[in-house]
Amino acid sequence: MNYYGKSVLVTGGYGFIGSNLVHDLVKLGAKVTVIDNFLENTSANLLNLSDIKGKFEYFNACLTDSKVVNEVVKNKEIIFHLAGQTSHTIAMNDPLLDLKANVISTLSLLEACRLNNPKVKIVSASTRQVYGKPVKLPIDENHELNPPDVNAIHNITADNYLLLYDKIFGINSIIFRLTNTFGPRQNMKMNSQQVLPIFFRQVIEGKEISIFGDGEQIRDFNYVTDVSHAFLIGGLANVHGEIFNLGNKNHKSLLEIAKSIIKINGSGSYRLIPFPEERKKIDVGDTYLDYSKVESLLGWKPEVSFERAVLETLDYFKGRGVDSF
């Protein structure tokens, strides 16, 4: 994969997926610039890039800061757009914060590109939550959009801006709608984030894994190295104006997942607890994505087994301490 010498920008580069991507880009010899404003209650963490400090250029700024962003986007060949607010519960409690973090920031980035670098390629992250409660499974890219919460509405809006600027202004963009992603450098402290980091933290701390409801809700999961690989493929692909689902055929119930984590960890226990009302209202039930389109057009598919991914994630956080993340 030829990234050597390419000038790339990673928005949200100190976050979970962004920092894993930055590590990969640095290894590949890219000229990497990171912009991140360390939005509160996100996965942004100085430790995520501490081992490669000095090997990339960094700007501490929000994407709505046009003075900075207008300069940062100049001469970039590829922009990986991973900045944003991903918690659905935080979005419901503070919709204006989520609007700024996910919609206004994306539009600001697009405007900076239109004015200063319209030939750039953008690879952007979105979420499977935009589909809402599935009408059919697995969910493909033609599934109707039925956003169950504020964050999903804002992701749809950001996606539409990207597609519009691709069509009208020629700013080539592709969008990856992600399912649950986990792995090293993930935020382990926030209960408002997705379920797997909560499970990992609880089992590492020797606590019972808490599962909402009956635990029979089915999900698919991807390891962060596979997701980073998809972004790398997307950045070089001669494809634009497309949305791709990044799913996994190995879908499991939350109860099965908890039992797998306990088994791989070598100890632990779980308990079923009632659904918190704020989560029950936005839960979409069983959901997993069809990734056949991205496999067909870009040649991507998940490679890392769930068991190996869990083992590597446990080892990573046990060696560093979950409180650091």
PDB file of C-alpha atoms in Angstrom:
ATOM      1  CA  MET A   1       0.000   0.000   0.000  1.00  0.00           C
ATOM      2  CA  ASN A   2       1.838   3.077  -1.249  1.00  0.00           C
ATOM      3  CA  TYR A   3       1.469   5.926   1.231  1.00  0.00           C
ATOM      4  CA  TYR A   4       5.164   6.800   1.295  1.00  0.00           C
ATOM      5  CA  GLY A   5       5.587  10.558   1.036  1.00  0.00           C
ATOM      6  CA  LYS A   6       1.848  11.248   0.690  1.00  0.00           C
ATOM      7  CA  SER A   7       0.598  14.327   2.512  1.00  0.00           C
ATOM      8  CA  VAL A   8      -2.407  13.328   4.614  1.00  0.00           C
ATOM      9  CA  LEU A   9      -4.562  14.922   7.296  1.00  0.00           C
ATOM     10  CA  VAL A  10      -6.298  12.977  10.058  1.00  0.00           C
ATOM     11  CA  THR A  11      -9.056  14.859  11.867  1.00  0.00           C
ATOM     12  CA  GLY A  12      -9.646  13.501  15.346  1.00  0.00           C
ATOM     13  CA  GLY A  13      -6.224  11.885  15.147  1.00  0.00           C
ATOM     14  CA  TYR A  14      -5.802  11.564  18.917  1.00  0.00           C
ATOM     15  CA  GLY A  15      -9.040   9.590  19.188  1.00  0.00           C
ATOM     16  CA  PHE A  16      -9.577   5.843  19.146  1.00  0.00           C
ATOM     17  CA  ILE A  17      -9.774   4.964  15.445  1.00  0.00           C
ATOM     18  CA  GLY A  18      -7.882   8.078  14.370  1.00  0.00           C
ATOM     19  CA  SER A  19      -4.821   7.283  16.480  1.00  0.00           C
ATOM     20  CA  ASN A  20      -4.665   3.705  15.218  1.00  0.00           C
ATOM     21  CA  LEU A  21      -4.816   5.053  11.668  1.00  0.00           C
ATOM     22  CA  VAL A  22      -2.074   7.604  12.414  1.00  0.00           C
ATOM     23  CA  HIS A  23       0.193   4.807  13.652  1.00  0.00           C
ATOM     24  CA  ASP A  24      -0.396   2.883  10.420  1.00  0.00           C
ATOM     25  CA  LEU A  25       0.209   5.944   8.238  1.00  0.00           C
ATOM     26  CA  VAL A  26       3.462   6.796  10.017  1.00  0.00           C
ATOM     27  CA  LYS A  27       4.665   3.207   9.549  1.00  0.00           C
ATOM     28  CA  LEU A  28       3.871   3.501   5.838  1.00  0.00           C
ATOM     29  CA  GLY A  29       5.965   6.656   5.510  1.00  0.00           C
ATOM     30  CA  ALA A  30       3.176   9.177   4.979  1.00  0.00           C
ATOM     31  CA  LYS A  31       3.593  12.851   5.864  1.00  0.00           C
ATOM     32  CA  VAL A  32       0.917  13.008   8.551  1.00  0.00           C
ATOM     33  CA  THR A  33      -0.841  16.031   9.992  1.00  0.00           C
ATOM     34  CA  VAL A  34      -3.257  15.644  12.901  1.00  0.00           C
ATOM     35  CA  ILE A  35      -5.923  18.099  14.000  1.00  0.00           C
ATOM     36  CA  ASP A  36      -7.762  17.468  17.267  1.00  0.00           C
ATOM     37  CA  ASN A  37      -9.267  19.778  19.871  1.00  0.00           C
ATOM     38  CA  PHE A  38      -9.688  17.106  22.585  1.00  0.00           C
ATOM     39  CA  LEU A  39     -13.443  17.495  22.866  1.00  0.00           C
ATOM     40  CA  GLU A  40     -14.581  16.464  26.340  1.00  0.00           C
ATOM     41  CA  ASN A  41     -16.074  12.968  26.713  1.00  0.00           C
ATOM     42  CA  THR A  42     -14.489  11.613  23.542  1.00  0.00           C
ATOM     43  CA  SER A  43     -11.698   9.064  23.123  1.00  0.00           C
ATOM     44  CA  ALA A  44      -9.033  11.729  22.454  1.00  0.00           C
ATOM     45  CA  ASN A  45      -6.028  10.953  24.653  1.00  0.00           C
ATOM     46  CA  LEU A  46      -2.424  12.196  24.560  1.00  0.00           C
ATOM     47  CA  LEU A  47      -1.238   8.667  25.365  1.00  0.00           C
ATOM     48  CA  ASN A  48      -2.680   7.407  22.086  1.00  0.00           C
ATOM     49  CA  LEU A  49       0.157   8.958  20.073  1.00  0.00           C
ATOM     50  CA  SER A  50       2.834   9.405  22.749  1.00  0.00           C
ATOM     51  CA  ASP A  51       5.015   6.632  21.303  1.00  0.00           C
ATOM     52  CA  ILE A  52       5.281   8.367  17.911  1.00  0.00           C
ATOM     53  CA  LYS A  53       5.436  11.972  19.100  1.00  0.00           C
ATOM     54  CA  GLY A  54       7.498  14.062  16.689  1.00  0.00           C
ATOM     55  CA  LYS A  55       6.686  11.878  13.703  1.00  0.00           C
ATOM     56  CA  PHE A  56       3.652  13.926  12.672  1.00  0.00           C
ATOM     57  CA  GLU A  57       2.547  17.550  12.628  1.00  0.00           C
ATOM     58  CA  TYR A  58      -0.145  18.519  15.131  1.00  0.00           C
ATOM     59  CA  PHE A  59      -2.687  21.339  15.367  1.00  0.00           C
ATOM     60  CA  ASN A  60      -4.780  21.765  18.511  1.00  0.00           C
ATOM     61  CA  ALA A  61      -7.872  23.290  16.965  1.00  0.00           C
ATOM     62  CA  CYS A  62     -11.544  22.732  16.259  1.00  0.00           C
ATOM     63  CA  LEU A  63     -12.605  22.156  12.664  1.00  0.00           C
ATOM     64  CA  THR A  64     -14.842  25.217  12.964  1.00  0.00           C
ATOM     65  CA  ASP A  65     -11.725  27.389  13.347  1.00  0.00           C
ATOM     66  CA  SER A  66     -11.572  28.441   9.702  1.00  0.00           C
ATOM     67  CA  LYS A  67      -8.296  30.356  10.067  1.00  0.00           C
ATOM     68  CA  VAL A  68      -6.463  27.178  11.107  1.00  0.00           C
ATOM     69  CA  VAL A  69      -8.357  24.697   8.943  1.00  0.00           C
ATOM     70  CA  ASN A  70      -7.995  26.769   5.763  1.00  0.00           C
ATOM     71  CA  GLU A  71      -4.223  26.439   6.138  1.00  0.00           C
ATOM     72  CA  VAL A  72      -4.155  22.834   7.337  1.00  0.00           C
ATOM     73  CA  VAL A  73      -6.046  21.443   4.322  1.00  0.00           C
ATOM     74  CA  LYS A  74      -3.740  23.074   1.763  1.00  0.00           C
ATOM     75  CA  ASN A  75      -1.636  20.656  -0.299  1.00  0.00           C
ATOM     76  CA  LYS A  76      -3.100  17.582   1.382  1.00  0.00           C
ATOM     77  CA  GLU A  77      -3.718  14.624  -0.922  1.00  0.00           C
ATOM     78  CA  ILE A  78      -6.046  12.721   1.405  1.00  0.00           C
ATOM     79  CA  ILE A  79      -8.093  13.719   4.454  1.00  0.00           C
ATOM     80  CA  PHE A  80      -9.264  11.032   6.849  1.00  0.00           C
ATOM     81  CA  HIS A  81     -12.203  12.592   8.691  1.00  0.00           C
ATOM     82  CA  LEU A  82     -12.603  10.905  12.075  1.00  0.00           C
ATOM     83  CA  ALA A  83     -13.336  13.909  14.278  1.00  0.00           C
ATOM     84  CA  GLY A  84     -16.711  13.884  15.955  1.00  0.00           C
ATOM     85  CA  GLN A  85     -18.837  13.056  18.951  1.00  0.00           C
ATOM     86  CA  THR A  86     -19.917   9.398  18.946  1.00  0.00           C
ATOM     87  CA  SER A  87     -21.920   8.885  22.136  1.00  0.00           C
ATOM     88  CA  HIS A  88     -25.627   8.529  21.437  1.00  0.00           C
ATOM     89  CA  THR A  89     -26.618   9.312  25.033  1.00  0.00           C
ATOM     90  CA  ILE A  90     -24.483  12.463  25.147  1.00  0.00           C
ATOM     91  CA  ALA A  91     -26.055  13.548  21.856  1.00  0.00           C
ATOM     92  CA  MET A  92     -29.530  13.152  23.331  1.00  0.00           C
ATOM     93  CA  ASN A  93     -28.569  15.188  26.400  1.00  0.00           C
ATOM     94  CA  ASP A  94     -26.706  17.903  24.480  1.00  0.00           C
ATOM     95  CA  PRO A  95     -27.912  17.964  20.857  1.00  0.00           C
ATOM     96  CA  LEU A  96     -26.300  21.329  20.070  1.00  0.00           C
ATOM     97  CA  LEU A  97     -22.892  20.017  21.101  1.00  0.00           C
ATOM     98  CA  ASP A  98     -23.419  17.016  18.834  1.00  0.00           C
ATOM     99  CA  LEU A  99     -24.584  19.265  15.993  1.00  0.00           C
ATOM    100  CA  LYS A 100     -21.378  21.302  16.191  1.00  0.00           C
ATOM    101  CA  ALA A 101     -19.119  18.265  16.590  1.00  0.00           C
ATOM    102  CA  ASN A 102     -20.610  16.236  13.736  1.00  0.00           C
ATOM    103  CA  VAL A 103     -22.383  18.536  11.275  1.00  0.00           C
ATOM    104  CA  ILE A 104     -20.925  22.024  11.537  1.00  0.00           C
ATOM    105  CA  SER A 105     -17.390  20.637  11.817  1.00  0.00           C
ATOM    106  CA  THR A 106     -17.882  18.527   8.680  1.00  0.00           C
ATOM    107  CA  LEU A 107     -19.367  21.432   6.730  1.00  0.00           C
ATOM    108  CA  SER A 108     -16.516  23.676   7.898  1.00  0.00           C
ATOM    109  CA  LEU A 109     -13.976  21.111   6.680  1.00  0.00           C
ATOM    110  CA  LEU A 110     -15.719  20.845   3.318  1.00  0.00           C
ATOM    111  CA  GLU A 111     -15.797  24.618   2.898  1.00  0.00           C
ATOM    112  CA  ALA A 112     -12.092  24.828   3.687  1.00  0.00           C
ATOM    113  CA  CYS A 113     -11.436  22.192   1.034  1.00  0.00           C
ATOM    114  CA  ARG A 114     -13.691  23.912  -1.516  1.00  0.00           C
ATOM    115  CA  LEU A 115     -11.846  27.196  -1.065  1.00  0.00           C
ATOM    116  CA  ASN A 116      -8.294  25.907  -0.658  1.00  0.00           C
ATOM    117  CA  ASN A 117      -7.938  22.330  -1.936  1.00  0.00           C
ATOM    118  CA  PRO A 118     -10.877  21.088  -4.038  1.00  0.00           C
ATOM    119  CA  LYS A 119      -8.860  18.198  -5.505  1.00  0.00           C
ATOM    120  CA  VAL A 120      -8.372  16.495  -2.132  1.00  0.00           C
ATOM    121  CA  LYS A 121      -9.838  13.034  -1.390  1.00  0.00           C
ATOM    122  CA  ILE A 122     -11.886  12.680   1.822  1.00  0.00           C
ATOM    123  CA  VAL A 123     -12.531   9.384   3.593  1.00  0.00           C
ATOM    124  CA  SER A 124     -15.096   9.929   6.342  1.00  0.00           C
ATOM    125  CA  ALA A 125     -16.465   7.873   9.224  1.00  0.00           C
ATOM    126  CA  SER A 126     -20.192   7.471   9.822  1.00  0.00           C
ATOM    127  CA  THR A 127     -22.286   5.024  11.852  1.00  0.00           C
ATOM    128  CA  ARG A 128     -24.625   2.069  11.349  1.00  0.00           C
ATOM    129  CA  GLN A 129     -27.000   3.807  13.791  1.00  0.00           C
ATOM    130  CA  VAL A 130     -28.379   5.840  10.854  1.00  0.00           C
ATOM    131  CA  TYR A 131     -30.368   2.779   9.754  1.00  0.00           C
ATOM    132  CA  GLY A 132     -32.199   2.521  13.070  1.00  0.00           C
ATOM    133  CA  LYS A 133     -34.201  -0.599  13.855  1.00  0.00           C
ATOM    134  CA  PRO A 134     -33.601  -2.952  10.917  1.00  0.00           C
ATOM    135  CA  VAL A 135     -36.355  -3.901   8.510  1.00  0.00           C
ATOM    136  CA  LYS A 136     -34.133  -6.726   7.231  1.00  0.00           C
ATOM    137  CA  LEU A 137     -30.814  -8.276   8.198  1.00  0.00           C
ATOM    138  CA  PRO A 138     -28.030  -7.942   7.373  1.00  0.00           C
ATOM    139  CA  ILE A 139     -28.342  -4.238   6.638  1.00  0.00           C
ATOM    140  CA  ASP A 140     -27.029  -3.135   3.246  1.00  0.00           C
ATOM    141  CA  GLU A 141     -26.438   0.405   1.978  1.00  0.00           C
ATOM    142  CA  ASN A 142     -29.900   0.542   0.370  1.00  0.00           C
ATOM    143  CA  HIS A 143     -31.681  -0.005   3.680  1.00  0.00           C
ATOM    144  CA  GLU A 144     -33.988   2.862   4.574  1.00  0.00           C
ATOM    145  CA  LEU A 145     -32.648   5.463   7.002  1.00  0.00           C
ATOM    146  CA  ASN A 146     -34.604   5.582  10.237  1.00  0.00           C
ATOM    147  CA  PRO A 147     -32.482   7.497  12.756  1.00  0.00           C
ATOM    148  CA  PRO A 148     -33.416   6.596  16.346  1.00  0.00           C
ATOM    149  CA  ASP A 149     -31.519   9.446  17.999  1.00  0.00           C
ATOM    150  CA  VAL A 150     -29.914  12.857  17.551  1.00  0.00           C
ATOM    151  CA  ASN A 151     -26.462  11.473  16.748  1.00  0.00           C
ATOM    152  CA  ALA A 152     -27.846   9.387  13.892  1.00  0.00           C
ATOM    153  CA  ILE A 153     -29.675  12.407  12.432  1.00  0.00           C
ATOM    154  CA  HIS A 154     -26.482  14.434  12.523  1.00  0.00           C
ATOM    155  CA  ASN A 155     -24.454  11.647  10.902  1.00  0.00           C
ATOM    156  CA  ILE A 156     -26.977  11.443   8.058  1.00  0.00           C
ATOM    157  CA  THR A 157     -26.717  15.207   7.598  1.00  0.00           C
ATOM    158  CA  ALA A 158     -22.908  15.110   7.567  1.00  0.00           C
ATOM    159  CA  ASP A 159     -22.977  12.225   5.073  1.00  0.00           C
ATOM    160  CA  ASN A 160     -25.297  14.202   2.807  1.00  0.00           C
ATOM    161  CA  TYR A 161     -23.002  17.236   2.874  1.00  0.00           C
ATOM    162  CA  LEU A 162     -20.071  15.034   1.840  1.00  0.00           C
ATOM    163  CA  LEU A 163     -22.044  13.518  -1.037  1.00  0.00           C
ATOM    164  CA  LEU A 164     -23.299  16.949  -2.124  1.00  0.00           C
ATOM    165  CA  TYR A 165     -19.822  18.489  -2.198  1.00  0.00           C
ATOM    166  CA  ASP A 166     -18.591  15.442  -4.113  1.00  0.00           C
ATOM    167  CA  LYS A 167     -21.314  15.890  -6.722  1.00  0.00           C
ATOM    168  CA  ILE A 168     -21.388  19.689  -7.014  1.00  0.00           C
ATOM    169  CA  PHE A 169     -17.837  20.787  -6.221  1.00  0.00           C
ATOM    170  CA  GLY A 170     -15.870  17.679  -7.186  1.00  0.00           C
ATOM    171  CA  ILE A 171     -14.421  17.079  -3.719  1.00  0.00           C
ATOM    172  CA  ASN A 172     -14.056  13.320  -3.961  1.00  0.00           C
ATOM    173  CA  SER A 173     -15.421  11.618  -0.859  1.00  0.00           C
ATOM    174  CA  ILE A 174     -16.309   8.167   0.379  1.00  0.00           C
ATOM    175  CA  ILE A 175     -18.114   7.331   3.598  1.00  0.00           C
ATOM    176  CA  PHE A 176     -17.664   4.289   5.803  1.00  0.00           C
ATOM    177  CA  ARG A 177     -20.613   3.444   8.028  1.00  0.00           C
ATOM    178  CA  LEU A 178     -19.047   1.629  10.942  1.00  0.00           C
ATOM    179  CA  THR A 179     -20.463  -1.048  13.162  1.00  0.00           C
ATOM    180  CA  ASN A 180     -19.193  -1.486  16.734  1.00  0.00           C
ATOM    181  CA  THR A 181     -15.408  -1.139  16.656  1.00  0.00           C
ATOM    182  CA  PHE A 182     -13.063  -2.100  19.477  1.00  0.00           C
ATOM    183  CA  GLY A 183      -9.386  -2.488  20.292  1.00  0.00           C
ATOM    184  CA  PRO A 184      -6.316  -0.660  21.619  1.00  0.00           C
ATOM    185  CA  ARG A 185      -6.510   3.070  22.421  1.00  0.00           C
ATOM    186  CA  GLN A 186     -10.279   2.971  22.982  1.00  0.00           C
ATOM    187  CA  ASN A 187     -11.901   4.998  25.755  1.00  0.00           C
ATOM    188  CA  MET A 188     -12.438   2.577  28.645  1.00  0.00           C
ATOM    189  CA  LYS A 189     -13.779   5.003  31.237  1.00  0.00           C
ATOM    190  CA  MET A 190     -17.010   6.348  29.763  1.00  0.00           C
ATOM    191  CA  ASN A 191     -20.253   4.499  30.429  1.00  0.00           C
ATOM    192  CA  SER A 192     -21.865   6.536  27.656  1.00  0.00           C
ATOM    193  CA  GLN A 193     -19.744   4.789  25.018  1.00  0.00           C
ATOM    194  CA  GLN A 194     -20.482   1.469  23.322  1.00  0.00           C
ATOM    195  CA  VAL A 195     -20.874  -1.804  25.135  1.00  0.00           C
ATOM    196  CA  LEU A 196     -17.599  -3.645  24.497  1.00  0.00           C
ATOM    197  CA  PRO A 197     -15.199  -1.223  26.233  1.00  0.00           C
ATOM    198  CA  ILE A 198     -17.512  -1.308  29.245  1.00  0.00           C
ATOM    199  CA  PHE A 199     -17.343  -5.117  29.257  1.00  0.00           C
ATOM    200  CA  PHE A 200     -13.539  -5.034  28.962  1.00  0.00           C
ATOM    201  CA  ARG A 201     -13.135  -2.539  31.774  1.00  0.00           C
ATOM    202  CA  GLN A 202     -15.418  -4.475  34.095  1.00  0.00           C
ATOM    203  CA  VAL A 203     -13.684  -7.816  33.546  1.00  0.00           C
ATOM    204  CA  ILE A 204     -10.189  -6.286  33.896  1.00  0.00           C
ATOM    205  CA  GLU A 205     -11.229  -4.615  37.164  1.00  0.00           C
ATOM    206  CA  GLY A 206     -12.611  -7.917  38.464  1.00  0.00           C
ATOM    207  CA  LYS A 207     -16.214  -6.696  38.419  1.00  0.00           C
ATOM    208  CA  GLU A 208     -19.288  -8.427  37.069  1.00  0.00           C
ATOM    209  CA  ILE A 209     -20.052  -7.642  33.441  1.00  0.00           C
ATOM    210  CA  SER A 210     -23.396  -5.823  33.388  1.00  0.00           C
ATOM    211  CA  ILE A 211     -25.650  -6.771  30.474  1.00  0.00           C
ATOM    212  CA  PHE A 212     -28.809  -4.801  29.757  1.00  0.00           C
ATOM    213  CA  GLY A 213     -32.037  -6.752  29.293  1.00  0.00           C
ATOM    214  CA  ASP A 214     -31.881 -10.464  28.497  1.00  0.00           C
ATOM    215  CA  GLY A 215     -28.559 -10.227  26.649  1.00  0.00           C
ATOM    216  CA  GLU A 216     -30.000 -11.694  23.452  1.00  0.00           C
ATOM    217  CA  GLN A 217     -29.460  -8.525  21.392  1.00  0.00           C
ATOM    218  CA  ILE A 218     -27.298  -9.458  18.385  1.00  0.00           C
ATOM    219  CA  ARG A 219     -24.445  -7.240  17.213  1.00  0.00           C
ATOM    220  CA  ASP A 220     -21.466  -7.437  14.877  1.00  0.00           C
ATOM    221  CA  PHE A 221     -18.055  -6.095  15.799  1.00  0.00           C
ATOM    222  CA  ASN A 222     -14.841  -5.153  14.005  1.00  0.00           C
ATOM    223  CA  TYR A 223     -11.326  -4.948  15.371  1.00  0.00           C
ATOM    224  CA  VAL A 224      -9.785  -1.513  14.969  1.00  0.00           C
ATOM    225  CA  THR A 225      -6.880  -2.766  12.825  1.00  0.00           C
ATOM    226  CA  ASP A 226      -9.373  -4.007  10.233  1.00  0.00           C
ATOM    227  CA  VAL A 227     -11.185  -0.664  10.266  1.00  0.00           C
ATOM    228  CA  SER A 228      -7.934   1.269   9.900  1.00  0.00           C
ATOM    229  CA  HIS A 229      -7.055  -0.964   6.947  1.00  0.00           C
ATOM    230  CA  ALA A 230     -10.377  -0.078   5.302  1.00  0.00           C
ATOM    231  CA  PHE A 231      -9.565   3.633   5.574  1.00  0.00           C
ATOM    232  CA  LEU A 232      -6.130   3.057   4.058  1.00  0.00           C
ATOM    233  CA  ILE A 233      -7.697   1.192   1.134  1.00  0.00           C
ATOM    234  CA  GLY A 234     -10.338   3.892   0.725  1.00  0.00           C
ATOM    235  CA  GLY A 235      -7.774   6.669   0.618  1.00  0.00           C
ATOM    236  CA  LEU A 236      -6.072   5.181  -2.443  1.00  0.00           C
ATOM    237  CA  ALA A 237      -9.137   3.763  -4.195  1.00  0.00           C
ATOM    238  CA  ASN A 238     -10.288   5.301  -7.464  1.00  0.00           C
ATOM    239  CA  VAL A 239     -13.832   5.490  -6.112  1.00  0.00           C
ATOM    240  CA  HIS A 240     -15.842   8.450  -4.842  1.00  0.00           C
ATOM    241  CA  GLY A 241     -19.397   9.502  -4.047  1.00  0.00           C
ATOM    242  CA  GLU A 242     -20.073   6.149  -2.380  1.00  0.00           C
ATOM    243  CA  ILE A 243     -21.199   4.890   1.022  1.00  0.00           C
ATOM    244  CA  PHE A 244     -19.854   1.581   2.325  1.00  0.00           C
ATOM    245  CA  ASN A 245     -20.908  -0.491   5.314  1.00  0.00           C
ATOM    246  CA  LEU A 246     -18.067  -1.982   7.360  1.00  0.00           C
ATOM    247  CA  GLY A 247     -19.719  -4.973   9.000  1.00  0.00           C
ATOM    248  CA  ASN A 248     -18.800  -8.482  10.064  1.00  0.00           C
ATOM    249  CA  LYS A 249     -20.414 -11.859   9.394  1.00  0.00           C
ATOM    250  CA  ASN A 250     -19.431 -13.084  12.856  1.00  0.00           C
ATOM    251  CA  HIS A 251     -22.334 -11.582  14.781  1.00  0.00           C
ATOM    252  CA  LYS A 252     -23.106 -12.618  18.355  1.00  0.00           C
ATOM    253  CA  SER A 253     -25.539 -11.896  21.168  1.00  0.00           C
ATOM    254  CA  LEU A 254     -24.295  -9.649  23.955  1.00  0.00           C
ATOM    255  CA  LEU A 255     -24.550 -12.620  26.313  1.00  0.00           C
ATOM    256  CA  GLU A 256     -22.319 -14.700  24.019  1.00  0.00           C
ATOM    257  CA  ILE A 257     -19.857 -11.826  23.829  1.00  0.00           C
ATOM    258  CA  ALA A 258     -19.673 -11.465  27.608  1.00  0.00           C
ATOM    259  CA  LYS A 259     -19.102 -15.206  28.016  1.00  0.00           C
ATOM    260  CA  SER A 260     -16.366 -15.138  25.355  1.00  0.00           C
ATOM    261  CA  ILE A 261     -14.559 -12.268  27.081  1.00  0.00           C
ATOM    262  CA  ILE A 262     -14.737 -14.066  30.433  1.00  0.00           C
ATOM    263  CA  LYS A 263     -13.420 -17.292  28.893  1.00  0.00           C
ATOM    264  CA  ILE A 264     -10.534 -15.582  27.087  1.00  0.00           C
ATOM    265  CA  ASN A 265      -9.704 -13.546  30.198  1.00  0.00           C
ATOM    266  CA  GLY A 266      -9.624 -16.711  32.297  1.00  0.00           C
ATOM    267  CA  SER A 267     -11.959 -15.359  34.963  1.00  0.00           C
ATOM    268  CA  GLY A 268     -15.006 -13.184  35.480  1.00  0.00           C
ATOM    269  CA  SER A 269     -18.765 -13.244  35.795  1.00  0.00           C
ATOM    270  CA  TYR A 270     -21.801 -11.441  34.427  1.00  0.00           C
ATOM    271  CA  ARG A 271     -25.263 -10.345  35.485  1.00  0.00           C
ATOM    272  CA  LEU A 272     -28.380  -9.246  33.658  1.00  0.00           C
ATOM    273  CA  ILE A 273     -29.758  -5.850  34.668  1.00  0.00           C
ATOM    274  CA  PRO A 274     -32.791  -3.839  33.554  1.00  0.00           C
ATOM    275  CA  PHE A 275     -32.313  -1.522  30.583  1.00  0.00           C
ATOM    276  CA  PRO A 276     -31.738   2.104  31.690  1.00  0.00           C
ATOM    277  CA  GLU A 277     -34.649   4.100  30.333  1.00  0.00           C
ATOM    278  CA  GLU A 278     -32.449   6.542  28.370  1.00  0.00           C
ATOM    279  CA  ARG A 279     -30.786   3.640  26.541  1.00  0.00           C
ATOM    280  CA  LYS A 280     -33.925   1.584  26.040  1.00  0.00           C
ATOM    281  CA  LYS A 281     -35.540   4.428  24.107  1.00  0.00           C
ATOM    282  CA  ILE A 282     -32.786   4.494  21.475  1.00  0.00           C
ATOM    283  CA  ASP A 283     -31.837   0.802  21.349  1.00  0.00           C
ATOM    284  CA  VAL A 284     -32.351  -0.686  17.882  1.00  0.00           C
ATOM    285  CA  GLY A 285     -32.507  -4.387  18.793  1.00  0.00           C
ATOM    286  CA  ASP A 286     -30.640  -6.897  16.636  1.00  0.00           C
ATOM    287  CA  THR A 287     -28.428  -5.204  14.084  1.00  0.00           C
ATOM    288  CA  TYR A 288     -25.496  -6.173  11.867  1.00  0.00           C
ATOM    289  CA  LEU A 289     -24.186  -4.897   8.551  1.00  0.00           C
ATOM    290  CA  ASP A 290     -23.746  -6.392   5.091  1.00  0.00           C
ATOM    291  CA  TYR A 291     -20.232  -5.540   3.859  1.00  0.00           C
ATOM    292  CA  SER A 292     -20.515  -7.201   0.425  1.00  0.00           C
ATOM    293  CA  LYS A 293     -20.389  -3.830  -1.405  1.00  0.00           C
ATOM    294  CA  VAL A 294     -17.055  -2.780   0.091  1.00  0.00           C
ATOM    295  CA  GLU A 295     -15.676  -6.273  -0.470  1.00  0.00           C
ATOM    296  CA  SER A 296     -16.754  -6.163  -4.116  1.00  0.00           C
ATOM    297  CA  LEU A 297     -15.583  -2.625  -4.966  1.00  0.00           C
ATOM    298  CA  LEU A 298     -12.605  -2.131  -2.642  1.00  0.00           C
ATOM    299  CA  GLY A 299     -11.568  -5.673  -1.776  1.00  0.00           C
ATOM    300  CA  TRP A 300     -11.944  -5.148   1.977  1.00  0.00           C
ATOM    301  CA  LYS A 301     -13.185  -7.703   4.468  1.00  0.00           C
ATOM    302  CA  PRO A 302     -12.506  -8.202   8.185  1.00  0.00           C
ATOM    303  CA  GLU A 303      -9.461 -10.399   8.774  1.00  0.00           C
ATOM    304  CA  VAL A 304      -8.957 -10.575  12.546  1.00  0.00           C
ATOM    305  CA  SER A 305     -10.988 -13.180  14.431  1.00  0.00           C
ATOM    306  CA  PHE A 306     -13.132 -12.023  17.338  1.00  0.00           C
ATOM    307  CA  GLU A 307     -11.193 -14.241  19.757  1.00  0.00           C
ATOM    308  CA  ARG A 308      -7.803 -12.882  18.705  1.00  0.00           C
ATOM    309  CA  ALA A 309      -9.107  -9.318  18.818  1.00  0.00           C
ATOM    310  CA  VAL A 310     -10.443  -9.798  22.358  1.00  0.00           C
ATOM    311  CA  LEU A 311      -7.156 -11.342  23.527  1.00  0.00           C
ATOM    312  CA  GLU A 312      -5.057  -8.526  22.045  1.00  0.00           C
ATOM    313  CA  THR A 313      -7.366  -5.878  23.512  1.00  0.00           C
ATOM    314  CA  LEU A 314      -7.255  -7.423  26.991  1.00  0.00           C
ATOM    315  CA  ASP A 315      -3.462  -7.699  26.844  1.00  0.00           C
ATOM    316  CA  TYR A 316      -3.136  -4.083  25.699  1.00  0.00           C
ATOM    317  CA  PHE A 317      -5.182  -2.596  28.528  1.00  0.00           C
ATOM    318  CA  LYS A 318      -3.902  -4.925  31.233  1.00  0.00           C
ATOM    319  CA  GLY A 319      -0.392  -3.765  30.365  1.00  0.00           C
ATOM    320  CA  ARG A 320      -1.300  -0.072  30.563  1.00  0.00           C
ATOM    321  CA  GLY A 321      -4.215   0.152  32.985  1.00  0.00           C
ATOM    322  CA  VAL A 322      -7.772   0.987  31.994  1.00  0.00           C
ATOM    323  CA  ASP A 323      -7.695   4.194  34.047  1.00  0.00           C
ATOM    324  CA  SER A 324      -5.239   5.676  31.537  1.00  0.00           C
ATOM    325  CA  PHE A 325      -7.858   5.382  28.821  1.00  0.00           C
TER     326      PHE A 325
END
